[in-house]
CSV table of C-alpha atoms and ligand atoms in Angstrom, one decimal:
chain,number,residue,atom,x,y,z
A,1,UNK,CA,0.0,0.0,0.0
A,2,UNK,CA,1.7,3.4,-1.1
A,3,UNK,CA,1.3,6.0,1.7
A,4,UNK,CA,0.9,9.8,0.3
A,5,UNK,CA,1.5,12.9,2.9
A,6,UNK,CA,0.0,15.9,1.1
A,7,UNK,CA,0.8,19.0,1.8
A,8,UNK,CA,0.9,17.8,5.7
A,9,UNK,CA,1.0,20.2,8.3
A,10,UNK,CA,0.5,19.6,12.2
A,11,UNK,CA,1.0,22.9,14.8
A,12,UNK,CA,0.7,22.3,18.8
A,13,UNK,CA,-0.6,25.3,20.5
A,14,UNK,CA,1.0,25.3,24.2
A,15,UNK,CA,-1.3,24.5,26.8
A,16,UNK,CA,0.7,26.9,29.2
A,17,UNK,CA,0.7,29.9,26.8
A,18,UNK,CA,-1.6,30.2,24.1
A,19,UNK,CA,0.8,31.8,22.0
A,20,UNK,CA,3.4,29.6,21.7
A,21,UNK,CA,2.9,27.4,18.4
A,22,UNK,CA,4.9,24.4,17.6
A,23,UNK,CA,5.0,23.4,14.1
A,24,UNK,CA,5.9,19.8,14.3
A,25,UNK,CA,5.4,18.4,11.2
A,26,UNK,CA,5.8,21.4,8.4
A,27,UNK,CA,4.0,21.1,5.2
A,28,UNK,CA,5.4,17.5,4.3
A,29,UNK,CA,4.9,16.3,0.5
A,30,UNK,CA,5.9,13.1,-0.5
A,31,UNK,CA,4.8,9.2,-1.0
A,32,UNK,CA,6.1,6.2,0.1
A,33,UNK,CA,6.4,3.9,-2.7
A,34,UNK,CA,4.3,-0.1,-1.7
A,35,UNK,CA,6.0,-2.4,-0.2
A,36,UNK,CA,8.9,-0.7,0.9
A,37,UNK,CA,10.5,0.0,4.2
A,38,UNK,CA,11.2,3.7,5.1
A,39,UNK,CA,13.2,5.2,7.6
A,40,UNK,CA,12.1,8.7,9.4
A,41,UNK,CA,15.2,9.8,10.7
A,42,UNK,CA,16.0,12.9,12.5
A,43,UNK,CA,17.1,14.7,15.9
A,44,UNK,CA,15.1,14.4,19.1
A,45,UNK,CA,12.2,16.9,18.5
A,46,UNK,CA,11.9,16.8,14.9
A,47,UNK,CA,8.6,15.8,14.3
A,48,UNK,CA,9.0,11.9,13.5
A,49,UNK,CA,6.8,10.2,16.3
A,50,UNK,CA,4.1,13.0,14.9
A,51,UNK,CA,4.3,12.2,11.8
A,52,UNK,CA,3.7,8.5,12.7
A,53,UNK,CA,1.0,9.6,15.2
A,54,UNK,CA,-0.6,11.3,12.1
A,55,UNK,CA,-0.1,8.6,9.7
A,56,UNK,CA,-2.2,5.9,12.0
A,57,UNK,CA,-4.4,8.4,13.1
A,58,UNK,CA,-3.5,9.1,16.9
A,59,UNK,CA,-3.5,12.7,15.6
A,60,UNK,CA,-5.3,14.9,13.3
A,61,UNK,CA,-3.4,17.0,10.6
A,62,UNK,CA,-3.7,20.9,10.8
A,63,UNK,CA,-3.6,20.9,7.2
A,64,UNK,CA,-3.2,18.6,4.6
A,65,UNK,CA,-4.1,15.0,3.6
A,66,UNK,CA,-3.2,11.7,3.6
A,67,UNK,CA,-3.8,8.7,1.2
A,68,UNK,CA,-3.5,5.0,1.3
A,69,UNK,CA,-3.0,4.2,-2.0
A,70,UNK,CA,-6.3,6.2,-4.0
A,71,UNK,CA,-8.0,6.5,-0.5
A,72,UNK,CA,-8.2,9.7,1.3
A,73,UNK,CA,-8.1,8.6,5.0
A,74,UNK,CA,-7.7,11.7,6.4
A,75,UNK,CA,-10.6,11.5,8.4
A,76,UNK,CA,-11.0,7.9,9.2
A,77,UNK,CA,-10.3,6.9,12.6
A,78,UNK,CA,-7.3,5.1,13.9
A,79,UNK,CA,-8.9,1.4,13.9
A,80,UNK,CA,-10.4,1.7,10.5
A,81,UNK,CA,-7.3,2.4,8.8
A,82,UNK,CA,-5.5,-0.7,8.8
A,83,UNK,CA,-2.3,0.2,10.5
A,84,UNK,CA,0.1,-1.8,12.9
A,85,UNK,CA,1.9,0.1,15.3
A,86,UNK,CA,4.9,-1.1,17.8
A,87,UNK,CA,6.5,1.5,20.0
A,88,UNK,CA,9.6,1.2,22.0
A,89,UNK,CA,8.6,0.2,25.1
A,90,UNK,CA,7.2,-3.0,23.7
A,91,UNK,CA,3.5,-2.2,25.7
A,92,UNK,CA,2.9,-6.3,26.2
A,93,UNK,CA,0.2,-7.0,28.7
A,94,UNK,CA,2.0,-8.8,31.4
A,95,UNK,CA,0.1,-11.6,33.1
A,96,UNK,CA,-0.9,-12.7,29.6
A,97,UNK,CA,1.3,-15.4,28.1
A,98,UNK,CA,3.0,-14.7,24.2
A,99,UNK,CA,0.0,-16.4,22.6
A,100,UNK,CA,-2.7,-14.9,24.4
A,101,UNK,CA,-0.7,-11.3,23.8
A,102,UNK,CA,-0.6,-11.9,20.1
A,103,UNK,CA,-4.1,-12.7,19.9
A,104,UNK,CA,-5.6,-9.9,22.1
A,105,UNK,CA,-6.3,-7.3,18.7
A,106,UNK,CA,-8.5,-10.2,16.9
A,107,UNK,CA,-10.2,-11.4,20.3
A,108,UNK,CA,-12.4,-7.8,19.8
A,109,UNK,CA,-13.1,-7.5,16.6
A,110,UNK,CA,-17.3,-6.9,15.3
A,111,UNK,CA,-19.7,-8.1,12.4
A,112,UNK,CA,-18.4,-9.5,9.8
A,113,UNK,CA,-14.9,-9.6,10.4
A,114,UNK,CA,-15.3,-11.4,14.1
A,115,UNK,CA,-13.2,-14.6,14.0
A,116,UNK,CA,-13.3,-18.4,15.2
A,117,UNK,CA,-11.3,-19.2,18.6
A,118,UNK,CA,-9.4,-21.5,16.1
A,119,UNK,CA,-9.3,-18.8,13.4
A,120,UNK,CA,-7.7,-17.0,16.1
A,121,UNK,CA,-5.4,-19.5,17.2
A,122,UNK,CA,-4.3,-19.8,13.4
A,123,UNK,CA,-3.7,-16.4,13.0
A,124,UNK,CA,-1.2,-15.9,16.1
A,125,UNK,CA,0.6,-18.6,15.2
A,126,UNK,CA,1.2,-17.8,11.7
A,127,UNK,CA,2.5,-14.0,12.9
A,128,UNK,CA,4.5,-16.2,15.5
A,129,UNK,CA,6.1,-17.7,12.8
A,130,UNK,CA,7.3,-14.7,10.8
A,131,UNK,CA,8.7,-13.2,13.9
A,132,UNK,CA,10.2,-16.5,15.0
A,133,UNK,CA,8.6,-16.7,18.3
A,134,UNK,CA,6.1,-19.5,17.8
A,135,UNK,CA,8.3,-21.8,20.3
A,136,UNK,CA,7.5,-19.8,23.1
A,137,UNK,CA,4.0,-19.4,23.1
A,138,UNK,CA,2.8,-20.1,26.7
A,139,UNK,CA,5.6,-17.7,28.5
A,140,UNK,CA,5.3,-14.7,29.7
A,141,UNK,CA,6.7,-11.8,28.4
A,142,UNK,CA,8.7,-11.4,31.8
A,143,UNK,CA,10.4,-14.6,31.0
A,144,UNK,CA,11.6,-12.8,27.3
A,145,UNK,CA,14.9,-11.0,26.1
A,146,UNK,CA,14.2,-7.7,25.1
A,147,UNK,CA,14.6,-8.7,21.4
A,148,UNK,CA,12.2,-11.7,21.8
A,149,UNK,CA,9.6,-9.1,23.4
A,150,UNK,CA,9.9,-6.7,20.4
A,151,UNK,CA,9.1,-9.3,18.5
A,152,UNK,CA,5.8,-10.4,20.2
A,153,UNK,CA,4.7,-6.5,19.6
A,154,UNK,CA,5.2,-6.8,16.2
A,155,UNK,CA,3.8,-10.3,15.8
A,156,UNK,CA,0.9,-8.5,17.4
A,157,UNK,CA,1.2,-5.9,14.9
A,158,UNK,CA,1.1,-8.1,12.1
A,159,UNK,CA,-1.4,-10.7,13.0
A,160,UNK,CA,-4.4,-7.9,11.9
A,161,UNK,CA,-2.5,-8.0,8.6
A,162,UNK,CA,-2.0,-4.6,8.2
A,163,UNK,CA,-1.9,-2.3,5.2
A,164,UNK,CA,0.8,-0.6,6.8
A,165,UNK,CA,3.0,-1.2,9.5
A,166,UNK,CA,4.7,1.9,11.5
A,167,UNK,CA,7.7,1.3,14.0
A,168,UNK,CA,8.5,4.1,16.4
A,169,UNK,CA,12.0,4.1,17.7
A,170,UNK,CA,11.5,-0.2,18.5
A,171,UNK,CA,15.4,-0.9,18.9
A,172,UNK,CA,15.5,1.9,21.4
A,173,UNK,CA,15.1,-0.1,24.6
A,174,UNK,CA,18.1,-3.1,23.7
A,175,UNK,CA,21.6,-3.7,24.4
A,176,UNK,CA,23.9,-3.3,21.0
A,177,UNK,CA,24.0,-6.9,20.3
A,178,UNK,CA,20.4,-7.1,20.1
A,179,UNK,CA,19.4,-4.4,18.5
A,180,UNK,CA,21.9,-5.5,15.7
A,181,UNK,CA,20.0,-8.9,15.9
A,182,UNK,CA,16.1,-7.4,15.9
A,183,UNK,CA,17.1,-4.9,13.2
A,184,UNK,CA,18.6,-7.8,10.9
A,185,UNK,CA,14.7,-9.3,11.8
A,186,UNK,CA,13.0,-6.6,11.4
A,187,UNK,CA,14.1,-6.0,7.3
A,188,UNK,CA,13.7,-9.8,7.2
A,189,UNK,CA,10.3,-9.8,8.5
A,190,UNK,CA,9.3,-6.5,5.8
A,191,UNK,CA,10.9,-8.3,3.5
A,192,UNK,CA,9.1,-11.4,3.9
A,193,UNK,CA,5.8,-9.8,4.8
A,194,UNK,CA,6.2,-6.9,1.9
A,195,UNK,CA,3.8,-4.7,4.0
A,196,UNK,CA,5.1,-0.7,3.7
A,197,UNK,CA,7.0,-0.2,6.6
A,198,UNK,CA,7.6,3.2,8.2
A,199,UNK,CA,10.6,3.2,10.6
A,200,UNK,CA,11.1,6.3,13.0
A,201,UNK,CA,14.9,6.3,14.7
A,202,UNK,CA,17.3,9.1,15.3
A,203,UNK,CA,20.1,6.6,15.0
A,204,UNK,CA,21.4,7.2,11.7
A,205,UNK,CA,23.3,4.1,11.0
A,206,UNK,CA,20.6,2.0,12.1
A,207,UNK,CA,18.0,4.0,9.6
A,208,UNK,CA,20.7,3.4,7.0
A,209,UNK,CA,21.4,-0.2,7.3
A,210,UNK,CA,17.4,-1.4,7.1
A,211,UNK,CA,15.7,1.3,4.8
A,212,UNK,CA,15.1,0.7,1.4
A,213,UNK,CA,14.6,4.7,1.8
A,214,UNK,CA,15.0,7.4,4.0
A,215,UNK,CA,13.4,10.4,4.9
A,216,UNK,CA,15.7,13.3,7.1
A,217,UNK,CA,14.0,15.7,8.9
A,218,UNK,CA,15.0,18.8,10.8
A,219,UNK,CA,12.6,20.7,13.1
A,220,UNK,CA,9.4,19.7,11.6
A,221,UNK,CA,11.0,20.2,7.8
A,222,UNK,CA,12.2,17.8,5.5
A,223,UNK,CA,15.6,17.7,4.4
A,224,UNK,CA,16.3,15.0,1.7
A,225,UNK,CA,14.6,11.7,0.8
A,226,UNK,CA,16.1,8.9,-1.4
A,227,UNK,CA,18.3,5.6,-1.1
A,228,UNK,CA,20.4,6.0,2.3
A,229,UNK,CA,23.6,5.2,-0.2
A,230,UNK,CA,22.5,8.4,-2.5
A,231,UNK,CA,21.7,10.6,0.4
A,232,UNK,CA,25.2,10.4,2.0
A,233,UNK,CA,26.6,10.4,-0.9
A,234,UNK,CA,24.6,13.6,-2.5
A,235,UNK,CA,23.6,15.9,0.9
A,236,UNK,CA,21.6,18.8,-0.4
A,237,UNK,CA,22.6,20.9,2.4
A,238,UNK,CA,24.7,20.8,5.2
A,239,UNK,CA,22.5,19.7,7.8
A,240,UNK,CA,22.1,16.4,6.2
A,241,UNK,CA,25.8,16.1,5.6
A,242,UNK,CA,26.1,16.3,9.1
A,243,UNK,CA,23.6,14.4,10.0
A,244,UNK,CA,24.6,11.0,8.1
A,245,UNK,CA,27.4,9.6,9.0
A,246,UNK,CA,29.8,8.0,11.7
A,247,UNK,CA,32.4,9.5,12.5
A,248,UNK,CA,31.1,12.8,11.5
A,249,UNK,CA,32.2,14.7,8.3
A,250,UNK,CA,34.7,17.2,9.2
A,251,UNK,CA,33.2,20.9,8.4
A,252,UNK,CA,36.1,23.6,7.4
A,253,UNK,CA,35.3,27.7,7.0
A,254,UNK,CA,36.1,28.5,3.5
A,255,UNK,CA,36.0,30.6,0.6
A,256,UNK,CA,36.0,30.6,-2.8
A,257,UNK,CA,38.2,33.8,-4.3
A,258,UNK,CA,39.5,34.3,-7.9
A,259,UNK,CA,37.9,31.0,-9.4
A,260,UNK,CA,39.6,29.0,-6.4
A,261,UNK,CA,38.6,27.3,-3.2
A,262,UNK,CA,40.6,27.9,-0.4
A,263,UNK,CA,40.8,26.9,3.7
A,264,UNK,CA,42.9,29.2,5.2
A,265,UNK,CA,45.9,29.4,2.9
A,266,UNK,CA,45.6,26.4,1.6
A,267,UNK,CA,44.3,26.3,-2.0
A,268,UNK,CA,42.3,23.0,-2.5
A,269,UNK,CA,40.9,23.5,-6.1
A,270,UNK,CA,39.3,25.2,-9.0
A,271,UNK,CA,35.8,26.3,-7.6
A,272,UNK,CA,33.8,28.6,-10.6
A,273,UNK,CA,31.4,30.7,-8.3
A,274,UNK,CA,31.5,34.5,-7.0
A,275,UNK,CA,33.9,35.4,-4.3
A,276,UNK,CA,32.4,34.3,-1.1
A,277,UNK,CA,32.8,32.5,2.5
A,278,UNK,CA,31.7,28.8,2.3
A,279,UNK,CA,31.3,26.2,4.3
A,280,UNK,CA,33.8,23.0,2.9
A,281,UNK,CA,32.7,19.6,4.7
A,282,UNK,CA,34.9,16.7,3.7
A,283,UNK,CA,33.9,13.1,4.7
A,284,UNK,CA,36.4,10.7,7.1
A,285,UNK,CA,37.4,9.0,4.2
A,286,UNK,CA,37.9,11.5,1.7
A,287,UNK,CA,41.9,12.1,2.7
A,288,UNK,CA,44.5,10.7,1.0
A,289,UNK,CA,47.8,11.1,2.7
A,290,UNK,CA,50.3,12.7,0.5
A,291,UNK,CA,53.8,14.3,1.6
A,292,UNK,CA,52.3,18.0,-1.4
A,293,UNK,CA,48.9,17.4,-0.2
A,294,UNK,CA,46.5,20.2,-0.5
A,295,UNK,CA,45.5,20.8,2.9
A,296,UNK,CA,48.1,21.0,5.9
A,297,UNK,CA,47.1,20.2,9.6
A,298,UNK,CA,48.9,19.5,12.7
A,299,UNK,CA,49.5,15.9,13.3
A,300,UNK,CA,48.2,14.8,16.8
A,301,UNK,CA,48.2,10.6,16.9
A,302,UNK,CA,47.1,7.5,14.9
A,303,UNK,CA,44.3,5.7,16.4
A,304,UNK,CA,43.1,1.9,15.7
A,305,UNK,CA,39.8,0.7,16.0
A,306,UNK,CA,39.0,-3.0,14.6
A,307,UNK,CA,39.3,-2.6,10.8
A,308,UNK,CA,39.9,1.7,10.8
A,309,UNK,CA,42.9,3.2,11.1
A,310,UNK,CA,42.2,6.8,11.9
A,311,UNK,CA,44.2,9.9,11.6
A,312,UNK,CA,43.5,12.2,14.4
A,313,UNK,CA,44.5,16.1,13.4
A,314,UNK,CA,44.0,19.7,13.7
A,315,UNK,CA,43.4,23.0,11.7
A,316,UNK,CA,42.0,26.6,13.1
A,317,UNK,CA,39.6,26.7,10.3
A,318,UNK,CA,37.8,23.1,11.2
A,319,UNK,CA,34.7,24.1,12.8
A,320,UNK,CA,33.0,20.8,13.5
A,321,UNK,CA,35.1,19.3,16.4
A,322,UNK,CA,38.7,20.1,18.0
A,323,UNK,CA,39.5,16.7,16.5
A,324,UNK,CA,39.7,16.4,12.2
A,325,UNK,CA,39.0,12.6,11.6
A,326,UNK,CA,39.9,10.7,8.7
A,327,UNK,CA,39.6,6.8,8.0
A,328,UNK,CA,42.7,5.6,5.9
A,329,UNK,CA,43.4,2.4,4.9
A,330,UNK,CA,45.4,0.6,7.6
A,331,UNK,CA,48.5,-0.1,5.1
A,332,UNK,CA,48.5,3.4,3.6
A,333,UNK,CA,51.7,5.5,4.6
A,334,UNK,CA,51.5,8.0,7.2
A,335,UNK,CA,53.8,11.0,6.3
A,336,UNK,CA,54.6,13.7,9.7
A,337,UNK,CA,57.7,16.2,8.6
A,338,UNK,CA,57.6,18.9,11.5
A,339,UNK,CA,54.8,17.3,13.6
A,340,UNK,CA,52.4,18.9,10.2
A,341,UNK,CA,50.6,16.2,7.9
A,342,UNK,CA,49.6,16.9,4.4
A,343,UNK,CA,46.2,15.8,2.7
A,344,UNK,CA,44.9,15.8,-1.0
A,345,UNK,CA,41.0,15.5,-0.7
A,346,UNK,CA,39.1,13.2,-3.1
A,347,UNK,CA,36.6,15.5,-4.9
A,348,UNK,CA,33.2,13.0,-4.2
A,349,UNK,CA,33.9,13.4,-0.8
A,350,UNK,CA,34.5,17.3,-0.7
A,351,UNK,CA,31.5,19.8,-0.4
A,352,UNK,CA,30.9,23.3,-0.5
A,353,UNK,CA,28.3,24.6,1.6
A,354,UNK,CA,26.5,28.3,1.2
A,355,UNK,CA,27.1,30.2,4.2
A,356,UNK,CA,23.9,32.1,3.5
A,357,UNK,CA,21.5,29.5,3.2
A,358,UNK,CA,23.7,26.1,3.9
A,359,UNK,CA,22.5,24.3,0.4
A,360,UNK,CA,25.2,22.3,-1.2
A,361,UNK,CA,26.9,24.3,-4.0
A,362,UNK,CA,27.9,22.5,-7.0
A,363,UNK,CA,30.9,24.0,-8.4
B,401,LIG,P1,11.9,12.2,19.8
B,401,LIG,O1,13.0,11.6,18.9
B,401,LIG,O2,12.5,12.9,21.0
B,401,LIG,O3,10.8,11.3,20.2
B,401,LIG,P2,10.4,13.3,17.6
B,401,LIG,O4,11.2,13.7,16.4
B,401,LIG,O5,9.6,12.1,17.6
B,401,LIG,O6,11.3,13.4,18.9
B,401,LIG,P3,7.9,14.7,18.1
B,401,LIG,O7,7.6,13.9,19.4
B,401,LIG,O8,7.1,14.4,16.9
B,401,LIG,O9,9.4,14.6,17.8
B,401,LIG,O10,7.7,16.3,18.5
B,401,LIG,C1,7.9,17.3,17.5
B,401,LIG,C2,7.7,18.6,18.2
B,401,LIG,O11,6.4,18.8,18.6
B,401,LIG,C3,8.5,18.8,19.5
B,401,LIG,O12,9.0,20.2,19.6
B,401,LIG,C4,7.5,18.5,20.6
B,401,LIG,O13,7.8,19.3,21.8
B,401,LIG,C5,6.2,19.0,20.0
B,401,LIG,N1,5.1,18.3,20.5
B,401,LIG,C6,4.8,17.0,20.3
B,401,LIG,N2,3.6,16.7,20.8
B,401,LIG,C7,3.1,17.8,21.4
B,401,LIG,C8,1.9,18.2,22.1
B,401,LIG,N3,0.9,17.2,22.3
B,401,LIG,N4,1.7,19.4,22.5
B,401,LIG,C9,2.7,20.4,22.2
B,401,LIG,N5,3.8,20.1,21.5
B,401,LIG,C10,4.0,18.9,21.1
């Protein structure tokens, strides 16, 4: 089922002072292609849970519409529209056992689409299945992992089939091992299931590694949507660029004089645009050591983690940390004359940022 937000607008008015409007969600445009898992991914604040709460109808839009597939459902309520949710804090009803959790949603269901206890039983066992849970049935969820919970709320979520299936934040709650575990699940499960997924995080890597897209967001507005591989690769502005990625992308003051880019003295390359002040953000990877390198920083020490072998250096003009980062390959030559290392920067990895409005510049 494709999902379309049109025009989608949702404003809180404060209940301490009437004049103090938050525009959560800020005219958002776009669909979500069937049968496709999504990412919502953003900082703390920026509007994803809302957007969900909109989407499955916990909240009404101030403006706009929304669509499942040709059907304006704008108005229905939130049982009517076909929607699973799961939410971080898994919500399982405690002295029930797995089974009898996963088959609470069809236990109330009216007229013609009430259902046989065995119907029932059927049901829960299939969406037991999916989420590989089905062995453990009769427990309780006190006697679950965290992972193994998750996956009794969405078997829950699934077993009303669902048109669409919205995830808010559901790794949020387990230790690194298992949220690597229940996110591998989770795209297996979509995958399997092909029901349009929407998945809210503000972990970037995690959005990365399971969407098929992904949307960023930044105070209520959307950034970028695409392929997570195209988005890091292409930011359109500098909050994305920031945004995506681990480490961070190291952000420089520049400017562009005479047909050149430059950061402080250094001149780094042709750059065709009026003379101005930029912003020049170059990803961890995008060094090359090189003893005539374009770029000169202050060497400060070599650091090893697992595969990476990371440069750790310093220039006045790098705005983004104390720290410049770059990820080199662990056999590469590390050059120092006079405690100063030299860089040439590979030009996919370089960007120049407008100081007056932060959108990527293309020259
Ligand atoms: P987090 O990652 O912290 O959960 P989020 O991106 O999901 O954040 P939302 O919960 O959607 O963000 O909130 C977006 C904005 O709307 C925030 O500024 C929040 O304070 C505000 N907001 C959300 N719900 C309400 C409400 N019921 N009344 C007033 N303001 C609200």
């Amino acid at each position: 089922m494709k999902i379309i937000l049109d025009h989608l607008t949702k404003k809180f008015v404060s209940i301490h002072n009437k004049k103090e409007i938050v525009t959560a969600v800020n005219d958002f445009n776009f669909e979500i292609p069937d049968g496709v898992l999504i990412g919502l991914l953003g900082p703390s604040g920026c509007g994803k849970s809302t957007t969900l709460n909109l989407i499955c109808g916990l909240e009404n839009p101030t403006e706009g519409r929304i669509f499942f597939g040709e059907n304006d459902i704008t108005d229905l309520p939130p049982e009517s529209r076909g929607v699973g949710m799961v939410f971080q804090n898994y919500a399982l009803y405690p002295h029930m056992s797995v089974k009898a959790n996963i088959m609470f949603p069809l236990e109330n269901l009216k007229g013609d689409k009430k259902l046989s206890k065995a119907e029932i039983e059927e049901r829960a066992l299939k969406a037991a299945k999916v989420v590989e849970i089905d062995e453990l049935m009769e427990r309780k969820p006190s006697e679950l992992s965290g992972g193994q919970q998750q996956r009794v709320a969405i078997a829950r979520a699934l077993v009303k089939t669902p048109n669409v299936l919205l995830l808010d934040e559901p790794l949020s709650n387990l230790d690194a091992r298992l949220r690597l575990q229940t996110r591998e699940q989770i795209r297996r499960i979509q995958k399997e299931t092909k029901i349009t997924t929407v998945f809210v995080t503000h972990d970037q890597e995690e959005a990365m590694s399971i969407s098929d897209l992904i949307v960023v967001m930044n105070k209520g507005v959307l950034q970028q949507m695409g392929k997570p591989q195209e988005v890091y690769n292409n930011p359109k502005n500098l909050f994305v660029a920031k945004f995506l990625g681990t480490p961070a992308i190291n952000v420089f003051d520049g400017k562009i004089k005479d047909g050149y880019l430059y950061i402080g003295e250094n001149k780094i390359r042709k750059a065709q645009a009026d003379d101005q002040d930029v912003y020049v953000a170059i990803r961890p990877e995008g060094f090359i050591v090189s003893e005539k390198g374009v770029l000169e920083c202050e060497f400060d020490r070599v650091e090893t983690t697992g595969r990476d072998t990371s440069i750790i250096s310093h220039n006045p003009n790098c705005i983004s940390d104390d720290d410049i980062r770059t990820i080199v390959d662990a056999d590469e030559k590390i050059i120092v004359n006079d405690n100063k290392i030299r860089f040439d920067l590979k030009d996919h990895k370089t960007y120049i940022f407008s100081k007056t409005d932060e959108k990527v510049m293309n020259v």
